[in-house]
Coordinates of N, CA and C in Angstrom, one line a residue:
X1 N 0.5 20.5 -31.2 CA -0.5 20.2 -30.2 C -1.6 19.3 -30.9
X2 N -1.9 18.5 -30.3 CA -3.3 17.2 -30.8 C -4.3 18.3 -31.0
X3 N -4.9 17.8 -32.3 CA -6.2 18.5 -32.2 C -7.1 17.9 -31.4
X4 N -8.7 18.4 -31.6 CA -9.4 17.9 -30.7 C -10.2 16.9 -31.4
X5 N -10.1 16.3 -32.5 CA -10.7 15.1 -33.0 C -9.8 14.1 -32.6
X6 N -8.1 14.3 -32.7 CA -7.1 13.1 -32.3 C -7.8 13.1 -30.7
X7 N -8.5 14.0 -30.0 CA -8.6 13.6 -28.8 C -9.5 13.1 -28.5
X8 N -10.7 13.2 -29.0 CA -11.8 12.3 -29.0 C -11.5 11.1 -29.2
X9 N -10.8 10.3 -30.4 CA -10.3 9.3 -30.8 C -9.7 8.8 -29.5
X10 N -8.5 9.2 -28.6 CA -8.0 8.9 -27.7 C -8.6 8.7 -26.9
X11 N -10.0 9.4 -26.3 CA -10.5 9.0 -25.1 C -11.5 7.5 -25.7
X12 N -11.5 7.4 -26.6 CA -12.2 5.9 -27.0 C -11.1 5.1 -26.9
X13 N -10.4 5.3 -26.6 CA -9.2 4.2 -26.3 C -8.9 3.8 -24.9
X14 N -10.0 3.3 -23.9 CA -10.1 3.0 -23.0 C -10.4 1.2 -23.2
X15 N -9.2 0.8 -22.7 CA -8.5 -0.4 -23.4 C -8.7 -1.7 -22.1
X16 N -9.1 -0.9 -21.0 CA -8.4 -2.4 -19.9 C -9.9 -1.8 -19.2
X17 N -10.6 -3.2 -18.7 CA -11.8 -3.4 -18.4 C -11.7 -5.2 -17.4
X18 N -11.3 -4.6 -16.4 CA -11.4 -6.0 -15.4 C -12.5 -6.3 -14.5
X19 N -12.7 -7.3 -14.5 CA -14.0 -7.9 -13.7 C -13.8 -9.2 -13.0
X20 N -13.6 -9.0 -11.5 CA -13.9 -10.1 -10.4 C -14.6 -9.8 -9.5
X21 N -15.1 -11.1 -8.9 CA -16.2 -11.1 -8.0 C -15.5 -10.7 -6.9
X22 N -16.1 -9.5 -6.2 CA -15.5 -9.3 -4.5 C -15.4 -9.9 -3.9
X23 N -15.7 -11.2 -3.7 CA -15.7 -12.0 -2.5 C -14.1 -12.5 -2.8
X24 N -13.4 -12.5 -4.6 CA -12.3 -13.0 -4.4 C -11.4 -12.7 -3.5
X25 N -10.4 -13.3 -2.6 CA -9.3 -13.0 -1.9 C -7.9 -13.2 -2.4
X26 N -7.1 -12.2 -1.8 CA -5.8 -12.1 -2.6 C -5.2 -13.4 -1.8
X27 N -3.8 -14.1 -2.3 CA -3.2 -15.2 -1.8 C -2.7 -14.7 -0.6
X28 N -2.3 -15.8 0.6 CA -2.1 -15.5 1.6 C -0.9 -14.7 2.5
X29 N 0.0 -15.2 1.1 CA 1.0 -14.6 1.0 C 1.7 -13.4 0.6
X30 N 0.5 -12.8 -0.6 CA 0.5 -11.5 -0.4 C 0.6 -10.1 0.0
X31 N 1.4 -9.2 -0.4 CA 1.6 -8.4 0.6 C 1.0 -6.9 0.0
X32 N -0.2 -6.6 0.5 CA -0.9 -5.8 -0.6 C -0.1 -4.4 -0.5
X33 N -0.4 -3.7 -1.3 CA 0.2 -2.2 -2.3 C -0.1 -1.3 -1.2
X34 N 0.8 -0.8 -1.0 CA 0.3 0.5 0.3 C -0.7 1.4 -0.8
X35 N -2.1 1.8 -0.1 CA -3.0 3.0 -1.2 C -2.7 4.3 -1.1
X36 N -2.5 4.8 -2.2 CA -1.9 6.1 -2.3 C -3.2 6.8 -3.4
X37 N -3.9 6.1 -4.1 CA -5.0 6.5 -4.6 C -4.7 7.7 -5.6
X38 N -5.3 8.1 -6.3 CA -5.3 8.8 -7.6 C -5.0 10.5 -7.1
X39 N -4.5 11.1 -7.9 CA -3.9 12.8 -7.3 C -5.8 13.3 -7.5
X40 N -5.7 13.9 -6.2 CA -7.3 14.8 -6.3 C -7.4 16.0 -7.4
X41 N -6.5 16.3 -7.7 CA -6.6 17.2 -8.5 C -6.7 16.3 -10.1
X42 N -6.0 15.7 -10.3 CA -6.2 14.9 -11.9 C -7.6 13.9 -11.6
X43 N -8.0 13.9 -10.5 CA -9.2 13.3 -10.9 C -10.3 14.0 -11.2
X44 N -10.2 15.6 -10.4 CA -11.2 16.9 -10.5 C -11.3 17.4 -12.2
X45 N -9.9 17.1 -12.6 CA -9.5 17.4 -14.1 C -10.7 16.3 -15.4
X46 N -10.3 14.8 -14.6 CA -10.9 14.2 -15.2 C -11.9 14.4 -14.9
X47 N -12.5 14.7 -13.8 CA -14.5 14.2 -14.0 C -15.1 15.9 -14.8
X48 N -14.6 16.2 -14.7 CA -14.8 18.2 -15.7 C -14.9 17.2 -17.3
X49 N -13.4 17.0 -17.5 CA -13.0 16.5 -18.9 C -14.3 15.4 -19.4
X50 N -14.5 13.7 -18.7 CA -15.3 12.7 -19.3 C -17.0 13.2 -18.4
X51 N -16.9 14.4 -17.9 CA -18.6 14.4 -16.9 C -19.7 14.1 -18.3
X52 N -20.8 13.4 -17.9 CA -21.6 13.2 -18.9 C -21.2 12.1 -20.2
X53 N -20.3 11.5 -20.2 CA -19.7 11.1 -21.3 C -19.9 9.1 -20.6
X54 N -19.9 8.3 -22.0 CA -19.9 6.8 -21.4 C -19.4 6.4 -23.1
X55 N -18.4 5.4 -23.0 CA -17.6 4.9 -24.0 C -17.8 3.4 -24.2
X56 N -18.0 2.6 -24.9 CA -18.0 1.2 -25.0 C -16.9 0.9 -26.1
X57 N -16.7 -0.4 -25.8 CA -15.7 -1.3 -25.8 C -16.2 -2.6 -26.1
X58 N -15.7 -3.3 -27.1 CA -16.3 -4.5 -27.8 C -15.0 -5.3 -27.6
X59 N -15.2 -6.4 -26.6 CA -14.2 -7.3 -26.7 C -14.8 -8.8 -27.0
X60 N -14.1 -9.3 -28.0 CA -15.0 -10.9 -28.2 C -16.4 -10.9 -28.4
X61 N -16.8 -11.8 -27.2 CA -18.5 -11.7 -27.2 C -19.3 -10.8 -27.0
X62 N -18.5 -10.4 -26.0 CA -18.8 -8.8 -24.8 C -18.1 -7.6 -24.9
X63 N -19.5 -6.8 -24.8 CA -19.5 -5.5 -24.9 C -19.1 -5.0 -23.2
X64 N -18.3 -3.4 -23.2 CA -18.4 -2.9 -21.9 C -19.1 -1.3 -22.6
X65 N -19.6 -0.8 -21.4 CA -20.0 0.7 -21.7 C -19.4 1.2 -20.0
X66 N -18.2 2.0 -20.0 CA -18.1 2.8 -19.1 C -18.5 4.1 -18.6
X67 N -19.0 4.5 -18.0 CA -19.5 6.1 -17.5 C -19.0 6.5 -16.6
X68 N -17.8 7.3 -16.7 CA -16.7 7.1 -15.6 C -17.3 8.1 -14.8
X69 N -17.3 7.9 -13.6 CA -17.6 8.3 -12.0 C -19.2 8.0 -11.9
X70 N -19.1 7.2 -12.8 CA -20.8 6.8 -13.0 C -21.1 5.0 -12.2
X71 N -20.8 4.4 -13.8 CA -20.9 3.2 -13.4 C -20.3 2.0 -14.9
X72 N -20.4 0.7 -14.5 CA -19.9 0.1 -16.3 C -20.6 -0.9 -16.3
X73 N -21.1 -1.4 -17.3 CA -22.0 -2.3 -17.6 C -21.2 -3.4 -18.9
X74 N -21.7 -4.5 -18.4 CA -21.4 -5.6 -19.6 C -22.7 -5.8 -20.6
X75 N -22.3 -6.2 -21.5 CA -24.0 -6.6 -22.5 C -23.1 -7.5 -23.7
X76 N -24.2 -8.5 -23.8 CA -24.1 -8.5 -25.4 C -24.8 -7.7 -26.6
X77 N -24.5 -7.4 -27.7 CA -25.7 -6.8 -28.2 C -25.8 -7.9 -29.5
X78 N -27.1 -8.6 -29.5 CA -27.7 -8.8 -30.7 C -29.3 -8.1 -31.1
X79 N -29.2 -8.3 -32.6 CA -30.3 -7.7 -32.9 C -31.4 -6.7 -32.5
X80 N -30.0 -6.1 -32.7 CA -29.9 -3.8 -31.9 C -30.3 -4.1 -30.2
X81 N -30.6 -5.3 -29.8 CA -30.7 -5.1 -28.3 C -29.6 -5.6 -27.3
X82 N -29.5 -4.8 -26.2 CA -28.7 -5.3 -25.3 C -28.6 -6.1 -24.5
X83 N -28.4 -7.6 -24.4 CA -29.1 -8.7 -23.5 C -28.4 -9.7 -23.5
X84 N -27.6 -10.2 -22.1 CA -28.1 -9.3 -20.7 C -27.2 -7.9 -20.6
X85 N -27.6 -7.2 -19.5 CA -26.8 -6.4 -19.6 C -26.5 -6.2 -17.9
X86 N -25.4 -6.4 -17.5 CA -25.1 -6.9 -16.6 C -23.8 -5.7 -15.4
X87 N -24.6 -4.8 -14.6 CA -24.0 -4.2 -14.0 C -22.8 -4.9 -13.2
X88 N -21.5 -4.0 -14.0 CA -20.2 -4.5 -13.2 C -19.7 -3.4 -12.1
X89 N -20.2 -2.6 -11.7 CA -20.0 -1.8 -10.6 C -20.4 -0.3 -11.1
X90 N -20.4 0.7 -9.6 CA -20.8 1.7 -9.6 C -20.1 2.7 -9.3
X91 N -19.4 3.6 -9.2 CA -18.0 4.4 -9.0 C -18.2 4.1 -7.7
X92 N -16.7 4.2 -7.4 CA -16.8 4.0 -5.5 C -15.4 5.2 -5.2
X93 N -15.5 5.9 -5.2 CA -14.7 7.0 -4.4 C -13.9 6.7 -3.4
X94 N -14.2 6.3 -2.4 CA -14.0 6.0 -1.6 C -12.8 4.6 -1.8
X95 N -13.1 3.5 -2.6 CA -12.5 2.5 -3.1 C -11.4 3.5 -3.9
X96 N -12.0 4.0 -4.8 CA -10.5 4.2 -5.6 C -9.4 5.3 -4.7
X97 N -9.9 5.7 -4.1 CA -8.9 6.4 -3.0 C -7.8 5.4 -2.4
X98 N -8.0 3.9 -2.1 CA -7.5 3.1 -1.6 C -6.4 2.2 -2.4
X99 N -7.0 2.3 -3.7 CA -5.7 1.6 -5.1 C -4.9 2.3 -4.8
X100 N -3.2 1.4 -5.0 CA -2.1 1.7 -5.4 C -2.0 2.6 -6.9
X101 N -1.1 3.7 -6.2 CA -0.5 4.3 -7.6 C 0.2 3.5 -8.4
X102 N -0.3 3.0 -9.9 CA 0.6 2.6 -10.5 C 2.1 2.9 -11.2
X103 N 3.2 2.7 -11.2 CA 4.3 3.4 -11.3 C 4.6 3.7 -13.1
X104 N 5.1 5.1 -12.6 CA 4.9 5.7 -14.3 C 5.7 4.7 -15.2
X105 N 5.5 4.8 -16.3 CA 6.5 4.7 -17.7 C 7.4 5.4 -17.9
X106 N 8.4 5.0 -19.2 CA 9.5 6.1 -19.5 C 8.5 7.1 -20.5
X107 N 7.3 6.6 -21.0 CA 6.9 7.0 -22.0 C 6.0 7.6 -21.9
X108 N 4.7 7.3 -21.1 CA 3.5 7.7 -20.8 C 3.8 8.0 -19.0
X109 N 2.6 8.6 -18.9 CA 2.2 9.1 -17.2 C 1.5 7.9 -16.6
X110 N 1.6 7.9 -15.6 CA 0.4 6.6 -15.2 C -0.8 6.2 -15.4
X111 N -1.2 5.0 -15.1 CA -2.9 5.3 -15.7 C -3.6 5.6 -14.6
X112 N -5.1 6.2 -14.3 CA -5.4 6.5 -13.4 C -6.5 5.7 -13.3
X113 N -6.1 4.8 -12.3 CA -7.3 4.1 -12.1 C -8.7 3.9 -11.1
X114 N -9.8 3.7 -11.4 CA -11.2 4.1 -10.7 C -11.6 2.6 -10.1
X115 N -12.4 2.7 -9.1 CA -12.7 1.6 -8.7 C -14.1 1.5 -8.6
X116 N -15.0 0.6 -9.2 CA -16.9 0.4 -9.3 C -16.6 -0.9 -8.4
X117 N -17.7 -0.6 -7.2 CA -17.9 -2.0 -6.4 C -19.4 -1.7 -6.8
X118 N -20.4 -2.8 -5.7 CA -21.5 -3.2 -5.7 C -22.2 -3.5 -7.2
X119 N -22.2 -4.3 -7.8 CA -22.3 -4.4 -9.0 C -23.2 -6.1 -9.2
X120 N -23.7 -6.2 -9.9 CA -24.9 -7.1 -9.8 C -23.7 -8.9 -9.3
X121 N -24.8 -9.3 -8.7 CA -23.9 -10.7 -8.2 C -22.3 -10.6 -7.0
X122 N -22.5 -8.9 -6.8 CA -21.2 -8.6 -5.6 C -20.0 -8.2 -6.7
X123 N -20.0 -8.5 -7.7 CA -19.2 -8.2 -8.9 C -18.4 -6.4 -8.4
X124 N -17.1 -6.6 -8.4 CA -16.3 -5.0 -8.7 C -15.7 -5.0 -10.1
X125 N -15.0 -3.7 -10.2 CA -14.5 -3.3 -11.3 C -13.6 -2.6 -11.1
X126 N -12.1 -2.3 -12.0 CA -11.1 -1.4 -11.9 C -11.1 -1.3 -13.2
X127 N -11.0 0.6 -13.4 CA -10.8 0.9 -15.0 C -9.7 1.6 -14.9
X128 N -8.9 1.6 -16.2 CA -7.3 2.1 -16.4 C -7.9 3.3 -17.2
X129 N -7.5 4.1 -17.1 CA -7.5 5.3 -18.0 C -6.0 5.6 -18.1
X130 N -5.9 5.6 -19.5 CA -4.4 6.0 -20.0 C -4.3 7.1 -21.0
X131 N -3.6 8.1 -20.5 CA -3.6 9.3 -20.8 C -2.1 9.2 -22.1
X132 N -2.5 9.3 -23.4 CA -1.3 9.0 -24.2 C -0.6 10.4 -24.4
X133 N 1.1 9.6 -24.1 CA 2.2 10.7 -24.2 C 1.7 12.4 -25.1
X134 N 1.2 12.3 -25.9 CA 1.0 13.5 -26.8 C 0.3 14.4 -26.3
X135 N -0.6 13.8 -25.4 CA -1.7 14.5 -24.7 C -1.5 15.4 -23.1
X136 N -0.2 14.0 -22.5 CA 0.1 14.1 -21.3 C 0.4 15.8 -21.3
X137 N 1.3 16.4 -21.8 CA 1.8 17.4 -21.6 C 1.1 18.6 -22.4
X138 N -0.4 18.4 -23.2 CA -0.9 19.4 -23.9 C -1.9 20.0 -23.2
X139 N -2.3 21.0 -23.3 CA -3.4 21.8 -22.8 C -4.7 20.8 -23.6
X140 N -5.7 20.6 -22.4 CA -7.2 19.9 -22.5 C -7.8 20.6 -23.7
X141 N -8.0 20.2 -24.5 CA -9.4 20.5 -25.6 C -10.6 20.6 -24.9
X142 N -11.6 21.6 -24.8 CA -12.5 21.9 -24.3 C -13.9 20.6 -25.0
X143 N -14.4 19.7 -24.9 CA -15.5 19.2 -25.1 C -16.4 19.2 -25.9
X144 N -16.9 18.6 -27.2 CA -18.0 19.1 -27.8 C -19.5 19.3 -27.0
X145 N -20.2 20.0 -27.0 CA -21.7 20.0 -26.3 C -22.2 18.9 -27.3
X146 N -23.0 18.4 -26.2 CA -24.1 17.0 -27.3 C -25.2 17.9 -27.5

């Protein structure tokens, strides 16, 4: 069984961070995903598991900080400050009820993904949480207290 430092390590491993403007539309020809939305119970699991918790992510120029069922923000950071820092959405429940289930792996479970709308400039957000195989099937490590 993972200890609970390998699991902390893992939950920093929140890897896929997308950002388009709402007003984009899908092509015409598209035929969008029937929503089947996230299992209520592995989401109740997750918000117990990350409640209180926000993880950043340094890609390139840009920083993300997620706060899942919260909200995610973009920033740069120089010279210890964060500027701009640029709200990419706010959890929307209601939205991520509406995402397509993504279809498992042979290897891993699916990712579960959240949806942040209203976000500065009409800007949404979808975040992948990927639960790695080792984990998928272990009993949760209880949380350090901050």
């Amino acid at each position: 069984q993972p200890s609970e430092s390998d699991f902390e390590q893992r939950q920093k491993d929140i890897d896929t961070v997308e950002s388009t403007p709402a007003s984009s539309d899908p092509p015409a020809d598209a035929t969008p995903p029937t929503p089947t939305g996230p299992d209520p119970s592995i989401l109740r699991r997750l918000s117990t598991l990350l409640s209180g918790q926000c993880f950043a992510k340094l890609k390139d120029y840009w920083s993300y900080r997620v706060c899942p069922f919260k909200s995610v923000h973009q920033f740069h950071e120089h010279g210890g400050k964060e500027d701009p820092i640029i709200l990419l959405g706010t959890y929307d429940a209601g939205a991520t009820s509406q995402l397509p289930s993504p279809p498992p792996s042979l290897n891993t479970p699916p990712p579960i993904l959240h949806q942040y709308t209203h976000g500065d400039g009409n800007r949404q957000t979808t975040v992948s949480f990927v639960c790695h195989a080792e984990f998928a099937s272990a009993t949760t490590p209880t949380p350090k207290s901050k």
